[in-house]
Amino acid sequence: MTISIGTAGASASAAESITPAFPAGATVGKLAVLQVVSGHQDDPIPSTPSGWTLAGSNSGGGGVFGAAAGPRRVTFFVRQLLGSDTAPTVTIPTGGVGSTIAARIYVLARTAGTGWRWAFAGAEDTSSGTGFSAVSATALTWKAGDFAVIGYGIPLSTATFSAEAAAATGITFGTVTEQADDSITAGHDSRFVTATGAVSTGTGTQAPTLSATLSAASTGVAGVLRVREASADMDALPQSVFPPRNLISTTGLLSDNIVSVSLYRQVGNMLTPVRAATGVDVTGSDVFLRIDAEQPFGVAHEYLAVLTDTNGLQWSIYSSTLTSTVDSDVISDAIRGIGAAVKVESPLEWQRTRDATKFNVGGRIVVVGKRRSAPSTTMTVRTETDAAGDDLNEVLDDLTEGVLLFRKQTSLSRLDGYYALTDDSEAPNWFDAFRWFQLEVQSTEAWPTILEAAGFTLQDIADNYTSLQDIADDFTPGSLLDIALFDFGTV
């Protein structure tokens, strides 16, 4: 696992607006790093170019903004390249006296990983001298292989840099290489400096110290962009059981220092939280698993994981697209992990009531009432085998909080939903296995989100194994995680 830097783009500088060019080798999948050094009487963060992400910004150096004096700002933007990228334009507000802005683009390549991760720490040196040293107040996570892009900005355009370095307790950085040392004479002047290096050994969460040697005394600002090859990945695995359910797994969390995970099911542009998977603390865990037993049928969907790391940064990763298919309508209890194949026998005649009172006011009828209720109906469904009829009775016998989930064979938003069962009746045939069930139901909310959907049940294990030794034989060597990931429908 190695991150490397290619050639630098050409320097661009002006008073208020710049459009730096991409360097050679800016190809799809690589990470473009746009470093900006700016100065302005109001000290704003430069505008974020379209399609780029602000990774971090820091102002410092002390004093009052002026010619060869006062604070300067270092800002980093990042963008994973798509292959059809255009040069970005970065601006600071117009009308400032002595405004100055400069930028370069660097392109990073990686040899492994599932994507890019970054974090930023800024620092300032307010003590004028030739020994620049800035201690950050922000602790970043570090490990071997992390790549550091160090940016400096000072108000003195004529002071050259050398011996740029980064240091953190318990972390060893390899050779730090200067990438740019530009004199910026636009506006009130500045010095634009970049250096890069990588962590060779050490792991920990430490605030970095950024240092350098200047040819003339100055104050200034510095910032480091820590870049890492991402390890976190996710997958959605359909389980070969009835009713269908998907196992969503997120892995590689420890390497990315992920402390919280939220999972969502995405259908078109609609996001729905996966049960018991919102803002879950995963500190110290490398894998996070959840079962989705409430997905639509016959509709393409995917899963989104929002990962939060120790620095509070959020990252989004997606699963592949899948479609759950069935050959019937389904009534299920996701919490217990059971369901039944049914056929709807008649249209649903929704009834809605409204708590209202009529008043005769001087011959004029006035109605005062509340909102109408959620719909209720008598749902008539048919099961066509003894097993399906027994399955439905098992579902109805002990519904979690009295709520069932109904889904059409090809999901329909106007029919799919959660229903509270009040009464039911069963009418079996004498001459075949058909049974008709009349279910008195009221549209209601889903089960509380704290209730987790069952991944596999004890019945699943009993259907596939006759003894504990059989289980041990199948999962040796292994761990309990192997059982959680196992598809019992394939045994």
Short mmCIF file of C-alpha atoms in Angstrom, two decimals:
data_model
loop_
_atom_site.label_atom_id
_atom_site.label_comp_id
_atom_site.label_asym_id
_atom_site.label_seq_id
_atom_site.Cartn_x
_atom_site.Cartn_y
_atom_site.Cartn_z
CA MET A 1 0.00 0.00 0.00
CA THR A 2 1.73 3.14 -1.22
CA ILE A 3 0.65 6.69 -2.05
CA SER A 4 2.83 8.61 -4.48
CA ILE A 5 2.80 12.11 -5.92
CA GLY A 6 3.17 12.95 -9.58
CA THR A 7 4.31 16.18 -11.15
CA ALA A 8 2.97 19.45 -9.79
CA GLY A 9 0.67 21.68 -11.79
CA ALA A 10 1.82 25.14 -12.77
CA SER A 11 1.59 27.88 -10.18
CA ALA A 12 -1.23 30.39 -10.58
CA SER A 13 -1.43 33.68 -8.70
CA ALA A 14 -3.53 36.85 -8.86
CA ALA A 15 -5.26 39.38 -6.66
CA GLU A 16 -8.68 37.73 -6.37
CA SER A 17 -9.31 34.85 -8.82
CA ILE A 18 -7.17 32.00 -10.16
CA THR A 19 -7.63 28.93 -12.34
CA PRO A 20 -4.67 26.60 -11.81
CA ALA A 21 -4.09 23.90 -14.43
CA PHE A 22 -3.99 20.16 -13.81
CA PRO A 23 -0.55 18.57 -14.09
CA ALA A 24 0.24 15.72 -16.47
CA GLY A 25 -0.98 12.35 -15.22
CA ALA A 26 -4.29 13.61 -13.83
CA THR A 27 -6.19 10.42 -14.66
CA VAL A 28 -9.38 8.85 -13.39
CA GLY A 29 -9.35 7.51 -9.83
CA LYS A 30 -6.41 9.58 -8.63
CA LEU A 31 -6.78 12.23 -5.94
CA ALA A 32 -6.23 15.84 -6.93
CA VAL A 33 -5.05 18.11 -4.10
CA LEU A 34 -5.53 21.84 -4.65
CA GLN A 35 -3.44 23.92 -2.25
CA VAL A 36 -4.26 27.61 -1.92
CA VAL A 37 -2.39 30.37 -0.09
CA SER A 38 -4.34 33.60 0.28
CA GLY A 39 -4.42 36.93 2.06
CA HIS A 40 -7.32 39.36 2.40
CA GLN A 41 -8.36 42.16 4.72
CA ASP A 42 -11.38 40.07 5.87
CA ASP A 43 -9.44 36.77 5.92
CA PRO A 44 -12.14 34.64 4.18
CA ILE A 45 -11.83 30.98 3.23
CA PRO A 46 -11.50 30.86 -0.56
CA SER A 47 -14.52 29.69 -2.54
CA THR A 48 -14.84 25.94 -3.06
CA PRO A 49 -14.58 25.10 -6.79
CA SER A 50 -17.43 23.13 -8.32
CA GLY A 51 -16.95 19.40 -7.79
CA TRP A 52 -14.26 19.83 -5.16
CA THR A 53 -14.37 19.28 -1.39
CA LEU A 54 -12.95 21.62 1.21
CA ALA A 55 -10.55 19.44 3.20
CA GLY A 56 -9.35 22.15 5.61
CA SER A 57 -8.29 25.75 6.00
CA ASN A 58 -6.26 27.64 8.55
CA SER A 59 -5.22 31.27 8.98
CA GLY A 60 -2.34 32.48 11.07
CA GLY A 61 0.79 34.46 11.61
CA GLY A 62 -0.61 37.26 13.73
CA GLY A 63 -0.54 40.98 13.15
CA VAL A 64 -2.60 43.09 10.76
CA PHE A 65 -2.96 42.19 7.11
CA GLY A 66 -0.76 44.39 4.97
CA ALA A 67 2.27 44.50 2.69
CA ALA A 68 4.69 41.78 3.82
CA ALA A 69 2.82 41.63 7.12
CA GLY A 70 -0.10 40.07 8.91
CA PRO A 71 -1.90 36.74 8.57
CA ARG A 72 -2.01 34.48 5.55
CA ARG A 73 -4.27 31.48 4.97
CA VAL A 74 -3.51 27.93 3.78
CA THR A 75 -6.43 25.96 2.32
CA PHE A 76 -6.68 22.48 0.83
CA PHE A 77 -9.37 21.23 -1.55
CA VAL A 78 -9.55 17.65 -2.85
CA ARG A 79 -11.26 15.86 -5.72
CA GLN A 80 -11.19 12.24 -6.87
CA LEU A 81 -10.65 12.53 -10.58
CA LEU A 82 -13.28 11.34 -13.03
CA GLY A 83 -11.24 11.51 -16.21
CA SER A 84 -13.06 14.51 -17.67
CA ASP A 85 -12.00 17.10 -15.14
CA THR A 86 -11.67 20.80 -15.93
CA ALA A 87 -9.38 23.28 -14.23
CA PRO A 88 -10.98 24.72 -11.07
CA THR A 89 -11.49 28.40 -10.38
CA VAL A 90 -10.88 29.67 -6.85
CA THR A 91 -11.75 33.15 -5.68
CA ILE A 92 -11.67 35.46 -2.70
CA PRO A 93 -13.99 38.48 -2.37
CA THR A 94 -13.37 41.40 -4.67
CA GLY A 95 -12.66 44.91 -3.45
CA GLY A 96 -10.07 44.03 -0.83
CA VAL A 97 -6.97 46.19 -0.54
CA GLY A 98 -3.85 44.15 -1.30
CA SER A 99 -5.72 40.84 -1.83
CA THR A 100 -3.48 37.98 -2.87
CA ILE A 101 -4.18 34.37 -3.83
CA ALA A 102 -2.04 31.58 -5.28
CA ALA A 103 -2.55 27.88 -5.94
CA ARG A 104 -1.14 24.67 -7.37
CA ILE A 105 -2.67 21.26 -8.06
CA TYR A 106 -0.95 18.03 -7.07
CA VAL A 107 -2.13 14.57 -8.08
CA LEU A 108 -1.75 11.53 -5.83
CA ALA A 109 -1.92 7.87 -6.88
CA ARG A 110 -2.47 4.81 -4.69
CA THR A 111 -1.59 1.16 -5.15
CA ALA A 112 -4.33 -0.36 -2.99
CA GLY A 113 -7.38 0.45 -0.91
CA THR A 114 -11.06 1.08 -1.68
CA GLY A 115 -10.86 4.86 -1.96
CA TRP A 116 -9.35 7.95 -0.36
CA ARG A 117 -9.46 9.31 3.18
CA TRP A 118 -8.06 12.60 4.38
CA ALA A 119 -7.88 14.81 7.44
CA PHE A 120 -6.48 18.28 8.05
CA ALA A 121 -4.64 20.02 10.88
CA GLY A 122 -3.59 23.66 10.83
CA ALA A 123 -1.08 25.58 12.91
CA GLU A 124 0.57 29.03 13.04
CA ASP A 125 3.87 30.58 14.04
CA THR A 126 3.43 34.08 15.46
CA SER A 127 7.03 34.47 16.59
CA SER A 128 9.10 36.06 13.84
CA GLY A 129 12.32 34.21 13.06
CA THR A 130 14.04 31.96 10.58
CA GLY A 131 13.16 28.79 12.48
CA PHE A 132 9.51 28.27 11.53
CA SER A 133 7.69 25.99 13.99
CA ALA A 134 3.93 25.61 14.28
CA VAL A 135 2.22 23.23 16.71
CA SER A 136 -1.28 22.14 15.72
CA ALA A 137 -4.10 21.99 18.26
CA THR A 138 -5.79 19.23 16.19
CA ALA A 139 -4.83 15.61 16.79
CA LEU A 140 -4.92 13.39 13.70
CA THR A 141 -4.75 9.62 13.49
CA TRP A 142 -1.52 8.35 11.96
CA LYS A 143 -0.24 5.00 10.75
CA ALA A 144 2.46 3.68 8.46
CA GLY A 145 1.76 4.53 4.83
CA ASP A 146 -0.10 7.77 5.53
CA PHE A 147 0.89 10.51 3.12
CA ALA A 148 1.36 14.12 4.30
CA VAL A 149 0.96 17.19 2.10
CA ILE A 150 2.36 20.13 4.08
CA GLY A 151 1.49 23.66 3.06
CA TYR A 152 3.04 26.91 4.29
CA GLY A 153 2.12 30.53 3.77
CA ILE A 154 4.00 33.62 4.95
CA PRO A 155 3.61 37.32 4.09
CA LEU A 156 7.23 37.73 2.98
CA SER A 157 7.61 36.77 -0.70
CA THR A 158 11.43 36.85 -0.65
CA ALA A 159 12.06 34.39 2.21
CA THR A 160 12.87 30.97 0.77
CA PHE A 161 12.17 27.71 2.59
CA SER A 162 14.23 24.61 3.33
CA ALA A 163 14.24 21.63 5.74
CA GLU A 164 10.44 21.37 5.76
CA ALA A 165 9.31 18.70 8.23
CA ALA A 166 6.41 17.21 10.14
CA ALA A 167 6.69 15.54 13.53
CA ALA A 168 4.27 13.78 15.88
CA THR A 169 4.89 11.86 19.07
CA GLY A 170 5.51 8.19 18.34
CA ILE A 171 5.29 8.74 14.58
CA THR A 172 8.28 8.56 12.26
CA PHE A 173 8.12 10.39 8.95
CA GLY A 174 10.35 9.39 6.07
CA THR A 175 12.06 11.82 3.73
CA VAL A 176 10.15 15.08 3.29
CA THR A 177 10.48 16.52 -0.20
CA GLU A 178 9.90 20.13 -1.18
CA GLN A 179 7.42 20.39 -4.07
CA ALA A 180 7.07 24.16 -4.40
CA ASP A 181 8.65 27.33 -3.02
CA ASP A 182 6.99 30.15 -4.94
CA SER A 183 7.37 33.90 -4.56
CA ILE A 184 3.90 35.48 -4.89
CA THR A 185 3.98 39.18 -5.70
CA ALA A 186 0.27 39.74 -6.35
CA GLY A 187 -1.30 42.20 -3.92
CA HIS A 188 0.42 42.35 -0.55
CA ASP A 189 2.69 39.38 -1.43
CA SER A 190 3.05 35.94 0.10
CA ARG A 191 5.19 32.85 -0.10
CA PHE A 192 3.61 29.62 -1.35
CA VAL A 193 5.38 26.46 -0.16
CA THR A 194 4.53 22.74 -0.37
CA ALA A 195 6.35 19.69 0.92
CA THR A 196 5.34 16.02 1.02
CA GLY A 197 6.32 12.94 2.93
CA ALA A 198 4.98 9.67 4.28
CA VAL A 199 4.79 7.95 7.66
CA SER A 200 7.29 5.11 7.79
CA THR A 201 6.50 3.72 11.26
CA GLY A 202 4.27 4.38 14.22
CA THR A 203 0.56 4.44 15.00
CA GLY A 204 -1.37 6.87 17.14
CA THR A 205 -3.51 9.95 17.44
CA GLN A 206 -1.23 12.94 17.75
CA ALA A 207 -1.19 16.66 16.96
CA PRO A 208 1.56 17.37 14.40
CA THR A 209 4.27 20.00 14.57
CA LEU A 210 5.11 21.58 11.22
CA SER A 211 8.53 23.18 10.85
CA ALA A 212 10.94 24.65 8.28
CA THR A 213 13.98 26.90 7.96
CA LEU A 214 13.49 30.34 6.37
CA SER A 215 16.12 32.49 4.69
CA ALA A 216 14.66 35.58 6.40
CA ALA A 217 12.66 36.05 9.56
CA SER A 218 8.88 35.87 9.24
CA THR A 219 5.70 34.65 10.88
CA GLY A 220 3.17 32.53 9.04
CA VAL A 221 0.71 29.70 8.79
CA ALA A 222 0.97 26.00 8.00
CA GLY A 223 -1.35 23.09 7.47
CA VAL A 224 -0.99 19.38 6.81
CA LEU A 225 -3.34 17.25 4.76
CA ARG A 226 -3.03 13.63 5.88
CA VAL A 227 -4.07 11.32 3.03
CA ARG A 228 -4.73 7.60 3.41
CA GLU A 229 -5.76 4.67 1.27
CA ALA A 230 -9.25 3.75 2.48
CA SER A 231 -9.85 0.27 3.84
CA ALA A 232 -13.56 0.47 4.63
CA ASP A 233 -15.82 -1.36 2.20
CA MET A 234 -19.38 -2.61 2.17
CA ASP A 235 -21.45 -5.27 0.50
CA ALA A 236 -25.09 -6.31 0.42
CA LEU A 237 -25.50 -10.08 0.24
CA PRO A 238 -28.94 -11.54 -0.49
CA GLN A 239 -29.66 -14.50 1.75
CA SER A 240 -31.23 -17.53 0.04
CA VAL A 241 -34.10 -17.83 2.52
CA PHE A 242 -37.78 -16.94 2.54
CA PRO A 243 -38.85 -14.24 2.95
CA PRO A 244 -35.82 -12.59 1.25
CA ARG A 245 -33.48 -10.56 3.39
CA ASN A 246 -30.18 -8.84 2.74
CA LEU A 247 -27.08 -8.99 4.89
CA ILE A 248 -25.29 -5.63 4.82
CA SER A 249 -21.68 -5.76 5.91
CA THR A 250 -19.22 -2.92 6.38
CA THR A 251 -15.61 -3.97 6.86
CA GLY A 252 -12.19 -2.43 7.36
CA LEU A 253 -13.46 0.09 9.92
CA LEU A 254 -10.46 0.00 12.24
CA SER A 255 -7.93 1.02 9.59
CA ASP A 256 -10.04 4.06 8.73
CA ASN A 257 -10.57 4.95 12.41
CA ILE A 258 -14.34 4.75 12.01
CA VAL A 259 -16.28 5.30 15.24
CA SER A 260 -19.88 5.52 13.98
CA VAL A 261 -21.88 3.92 11.17
CA SER A 262 -25.30 4.66 9.68
CA LEU A 263 -26.79 2.43 6.99
CA TYR A 264 -29.47 3.43 4.49
CA ARG A 265 -31.41 1.63 1.78
CA GLN A 266 -31.64 3.68 -1.40
CA VAL A 267 -34.41 3.23 -3.97
CA GLY A 268 -34.12 5.86 -6.67
CA ASN A 269 -33.55 9.11 -4.80
CA MET A 270 -35.22 7.94 -1.59
CA LEU A 271 -33.12 6.99 1.43
CA THR A 272 -34.58 4.83 4.22
CA PRO A 273 -32.59 4.04 7.39
CA VAL A 274 -31.86 0.37 7.84
CA ARG A 275 -33.32 -0.98 11.05
CA ALA A 276 -31.13 -0.54 14.15
CA ALA A 277 -28.33 0.92 12.03
CA THR A 278 -28.38 4.68 12.57
CA GLY A 279 -25.51 6.35 14.39
CA VAL A 280 -24.22 3.07 15.83
CA ASP A 281 -21.03 3.35 17.89
CA VAL A 282 -18.49 0.95 16.34
CA THR A 283 -15.42 2.14 18.22
CA GLY A 284 -12.93 -0.73 18.35
CA SER A 285 -14.85 -2.86 15.82
CA ASP A 286 -13.59 -3.75 12.37
CA VAL A 287 -16.90 -5.13 11.04
CA PHE A 288 -20.50 -3.91 11.29
CA LEU A 289 -23.39 -6.13 10.20
CA ARG A 290 -27.10 -5.57 9.86
CA ILE A 291 -29.97 -7.46 8.24
CA ASP A 292 -32.51 -5.67 6.06
CA ALA A 293 -35.70 -7.74 5.99
CA GLU A 294 -37.95 -4.87 4.88
CA GLN A 295 -36.61 -4.16 1.40
CA PRO A 296 -39.03 -3.82 -1.54
CA PHE A 297 -39.56 -6.72 -3.93
CA GLY A 298 -38.95 -6.53 -7.66
CA VAL A 299 -37.33 -3.11 -7.30
CA ALA A 300 -33.62 -2.35 -7.75
CA HIS A 301 -32.03 -0.95 -4.62
CA GLU A 302 -28.61 -0.40 -3.07
CA TYR A 303 -27.21 0.47 0.32
CA LEU A 304 -25.34 3.52 1.55
CA ALA A 305 -23.06 3.52 4.58
CA VAL A 306 -22.21 6.86 6.18
CA LEU A 307 -19.03 6.43 8.20
CA THR A 308 -17.81 8.92 10.80
CA ASP A 309 -14.15 8.84 11.81
CA THR A 310 -12.39 10.00 14.95
CA ASN A 311 -11.84 13.46 13.46
CA GLY A 312 -15.58 13.89 12.88
CA LEU A 313 -15.27 13.56 9.10
CA GLN A 314 -17.98 11.62 7.27
CA TRP A 315 -17.45 9.26 4.35
CA SER A 316 -20.03 7.60 2.11
CA ILE A 317 -19.65 4.17 0.52
CA TYR A 318 -22.16 2.22 -1.55
CA SER A 319 -22.97 -1.42 -2.13
CA SER A 320 -23.69 -2.92 -5.51
CA THR A 321 -27.29 -2.83 -6.77
CA LEU A 322 -29.54 -5.80 -6.17
CA THR A 323 -33.19 -6.79 -6.59
CA SER A 324 -35.11 -9.10 -4.26
CA THR A 325 -37.57 -11.32 -6.12
CA VAL A 326 -40.46 -13.50 -4.92
CA ASP A 327 -43.27 -15.41 -6.66
CA SER A 328 -46.03 -14.28 -4.29
CA ASP A 329 -47.08 -11.48 -2.02
CA VAL A 330 -45.56 -11.68 1.44
CA ILE A 331 -46.72 -11.09 5.01
CA SER A 332 -43.79 -11.09 7.42
CA ASP A 333 -42.42 -10.19 10.80
CA ALA A 334 -38.91 -8.86 10.20
CA ILE A 335 -38.02 -8.79 13.88
CA ARG A 336 -38.64 -12.53 14.25
CA GLY A 337 -37.29 -13.30 10.79
CA ILE A 338 -40.34 -15.23 9.54
CA GLY A 339 -42.93 -14.77 6.80
CA ALA A 340 -45.56 -16.39 4.62
CA ALA A 341 -46.36 -16.48 0.91
CA VAL A 342 -49.89 -15.20 0.21
CA LYS A 343 -52.08 -13.96 -2.63
CA VAL A 344 -54.32 -10.93 -2.17
CA GLU A 345 -57.90 -11.99 -2.97
CA SER A 346 -59.76 -8.69 -3.21
CA PRO A 347 -59.18 -4.96 -3.51
CA LEU A 348 -58.37 -3.18 -0.29
CA GLU A 349 -61.29 -0.98 0.67
CA TRP A 350 -59.71 1.63 2.88
CA GLN A 351 -61.85 3.16 5.59
CA ARG A 352 -60.83 6.32 7.38
CA THR A 353 -62.70 7.81 10.28
CA ARG A 354 -62.70 11.34 11.64
CA ASP A 355 -63.54 12.51 15.13
CA ALA A 356 -66.00 15.30 14.26
CA THR A 357 -69.06 17.05 15.71
CA LYS A 358 -71.77 18.97 13.83
CA PHE A 359 -73.31 22.14 15.22
CA ASN A 360 -76.37 24.00 13.94
CA VAL A 361 -75.45 27.63 14.29
CA GLY A 362 -78.34 29.82 13.23
CA GLY A 363 -79.35 27.37 10.53
CA ARG A 364 -75.78 26.95 9.28
CA ILE A 365 -74.16 23.57 9.86
CA VAL A 366 -70.68 23.89 11.31
CA VAL A 367 -68.43 20.82 11.53
CA VAL A 368 -65.60 20.78 14.04
CA GLY A 369 -63.25 17.84 13.86
CA LYS A 370 -59.74 16.49 13.90
CA ARG A 371 -57.65 14.99 11.11
CA ARG A 372 -58.97 11.79 9.61
CA SER A 373 -57.49 8.53 10.79
CA ALA A 374 -55.02 6.25 9.09
CA PRO A 375 -56.77 3.71 6.82
CA SER A 376 -58.15 0.42 8.06
CA THR A 377 -59.48 -2.51 6.02
CA THR A 378 -60.34 -6.16 5.90
CA MET A 379 -57.49 -7.76 3.98
CA THR A 380 -58.45 -11.07 2.40
CA VAL A 381 -55.47 -13.22 1.46
CA ARG A 382 -55.10 -16.79 0.25
CA THR A 383 -52.44 -19.37 0.98
CA GLU A 384 -52.08 -22.22 -1.48
CA THR A 385 -50.10 -24.87 0.40
CA ASP A 386 -50.33 -26.36 3.85
CA ALA A 387 -46.86 -25.03 4.58
CA ALA A 388 -47.79 -21.48 3.55
CA GLY A 389 -50.95 -21.59 5.66
CA ASP A 390 -49.01 -22.82 8.66
CA ASP A 391 -46.38 -20.14 8.04
CA LEU A 392 -49.03 -17.41 8.07
CA ASN A 393 -50.50 -18.71 11.31
CA GLU A 394 -47.02 -18.71 12.82
CA VAL A 395 -46.53 -15.10 11.78
CA LEU A 396 -49.91 -14.02 13.14
CA ASP A 397 -49.65 -16.00 16.37
CA ASP A 398 -47.06 -13.73 17.96
CA LEU A 399 -46.61 -10.58 15.86
CA THR A 400 -43.95 -8.27 17.24
CA GLU A 401 -45.94 -5.46 18.91
CA GLY A 402 -48.97 -6.69 16.96
CA VAL A 403 -47.60 -5.34 13.67
CA LEU A 404 -47.21 -7.17 10.36
CA LEU A 405 -45.38 -6.09 7.19
CA PHE A 406 -47.24 -6.58 3.90
CA ARG A 407 -45.39 -6.40 0.57
CA LYS A 408 -46.66 -7.02 -2.92
CA GLN A 409 -44.76 -9.37 -5.23
CA THR A 410 -43.69 -6.24 -7.07
CA SER A 411 -43.77 -3.55 -4.46
CA LEU A 412 -46.48 -0.87 -4.62
CA SER A 413 -46.05 2.09 -2.31
CA ARG A 414 -49.82 2.51 -1.98
CA LEU A 415 -50.22 -1.05 -0.68
CA ASP A 416 -46.92 -2.06 0.92
CA GLY A 417 -46.71 -1.10 4.55
CA TYR A 418 -47.06 -1.90 8.20
CA TYR A 419 -50.42 -2.90 9.65
CA ALA A 420 -51.64 -3.47 13.18
CA LEU A 421 -53.70 -6.67 13.36
CA THR A 422 -56.90 -6.56 15.41
CA ASP A 423 -58.71 -9.76 14.37
CA ASP A 424 -58.36 -12.56 11.84
CA SER A 425 -60.38 -15.50 10.60
CA GLU A 426 -59.35 -18.58 8.65
CA ALA A 427 -61.39 -20.54 6.08
CA PRO A 428 -59.66 -23.72 4.81
CA ASN A 429 -60.96 -25.79 1.89
CA TRP A 430 -62.09 -29.41 2.32
CA PHE A 431 -60.74 -30.56 -1.04
CA ASP A 432 -57.33 -28.85 -1.42
CA ALA A 433 -54.69 -26.95 0.56
CA PHE A 434 -56.12 -23.51 -0.13
CA ARG A 435 -57.03 -21.36 2.86
CA TRP A 436 -58.57 -17.92 3.00
CA PHE A 437 -57.65 -15.52 5.80
CA GLN A 438 -59.53 -12.34 6.60
CA LEU A 439 -57.30 -9.93 8.46
CA GLU A 440 -58.73 -6.87 10.17
CA VAL A 441 -55.87 -4.41 9.99
CA GLN A 442 -55.11 -0.76 10.64
CA SER A 443 -52.29 1.07 8.84
CA THR A 444 -49.64 1.93 11.42
CA GLU A 445 -46.00 2.75 11.94
CA ALA A 446 -43.14 0.29 11.68
CA TRP A 447 -41.66 -1.43 14.67
CA PRO A 448 -39.41 0.77 16.86
CA THR A 449 -36.03 1.27 15.22
CA ILE A 450 -34.21 -0.14 18.25
CA LEU A 451 -35.58 -3.59 17.37
CA GLU A 452 -33.06 -5.34 15.12
CA ALA A 453 -34.20 -7.59 12.28
CA ALA A 454 -33.34 -11.25 12.73
CA GLY A 455 -30.52 -12.44 10.50
CA PHE A 456 -30.88 -16.13 11.14
CA THR A 457 -33.16 -17.89 13.57
CA LEU A 458 -32.69 -20.90 15.79
CA GLN A 459 -35.02 -22.69 13.39
CA ASP A 460 -32.57 -21.98 10.56
CA ILE A 461 -29.85 -23.71 12.56
CA ALA A 462 -32.14 -26.59 13.53
CA ASP A 463 -33.12 -27.09 9.88
CA ASN A 464 -29.48 -27.48 8.87
CA TYR A 465 -27.69 -29.06 11.86
CA THR A 466 -28.51 -31.90 14.19
CA SER A 467 -25.87 -31.30 16.87
CA LEU A 468 -23.51 -28.69 18.25
CA GLN A 469 -20.66 -30.78 16.92
CA ASP A 470 -22.02 -30.38 13.39
CA ILE A 471 -21.87 -26.61 13.82
CA ALA A 472 -18.34 -26.78 15.23
CA ASP A 473 -17.21 -28.97 12.33
CA ASP A 474 -18.61 -26.56 9.73
CA PHE A 475 -17.15 -23.41 11.29
CA THR A 476 -13.70 -24.65 12.34
CA PRO A 477 -11.42 -22.82 12.09
CA GLY A 478 -13.53 -19.73 12.37
CA SER A 479 -15.38 -17.40 14.69
CA LEU A 480 -18.90 -16.35 15.63
CA LEU A 481 -18.62 -13.75 12.86
CA ASP A 482 -18.56 -16.60 10.34
CA ILE A 483 -21.95 -17.76 11.63
CA ALA A 484 -23.35 -14.22 11.37
CA LEU A 485 -22.15 -13.99 7.77
CA PHE A 486 -23.33 -17.46 6.79
CA ASP A 487 -26.23 -17.99 4.37
CA PHE A 488 -28.20 -20.82 6.00
CA GLY A 489 -30.41 -21.11 2.95
CA THR A 490 -27.54 -22.65 0.94
CA VAL A 491 -26.71 -25.59 3.26
#
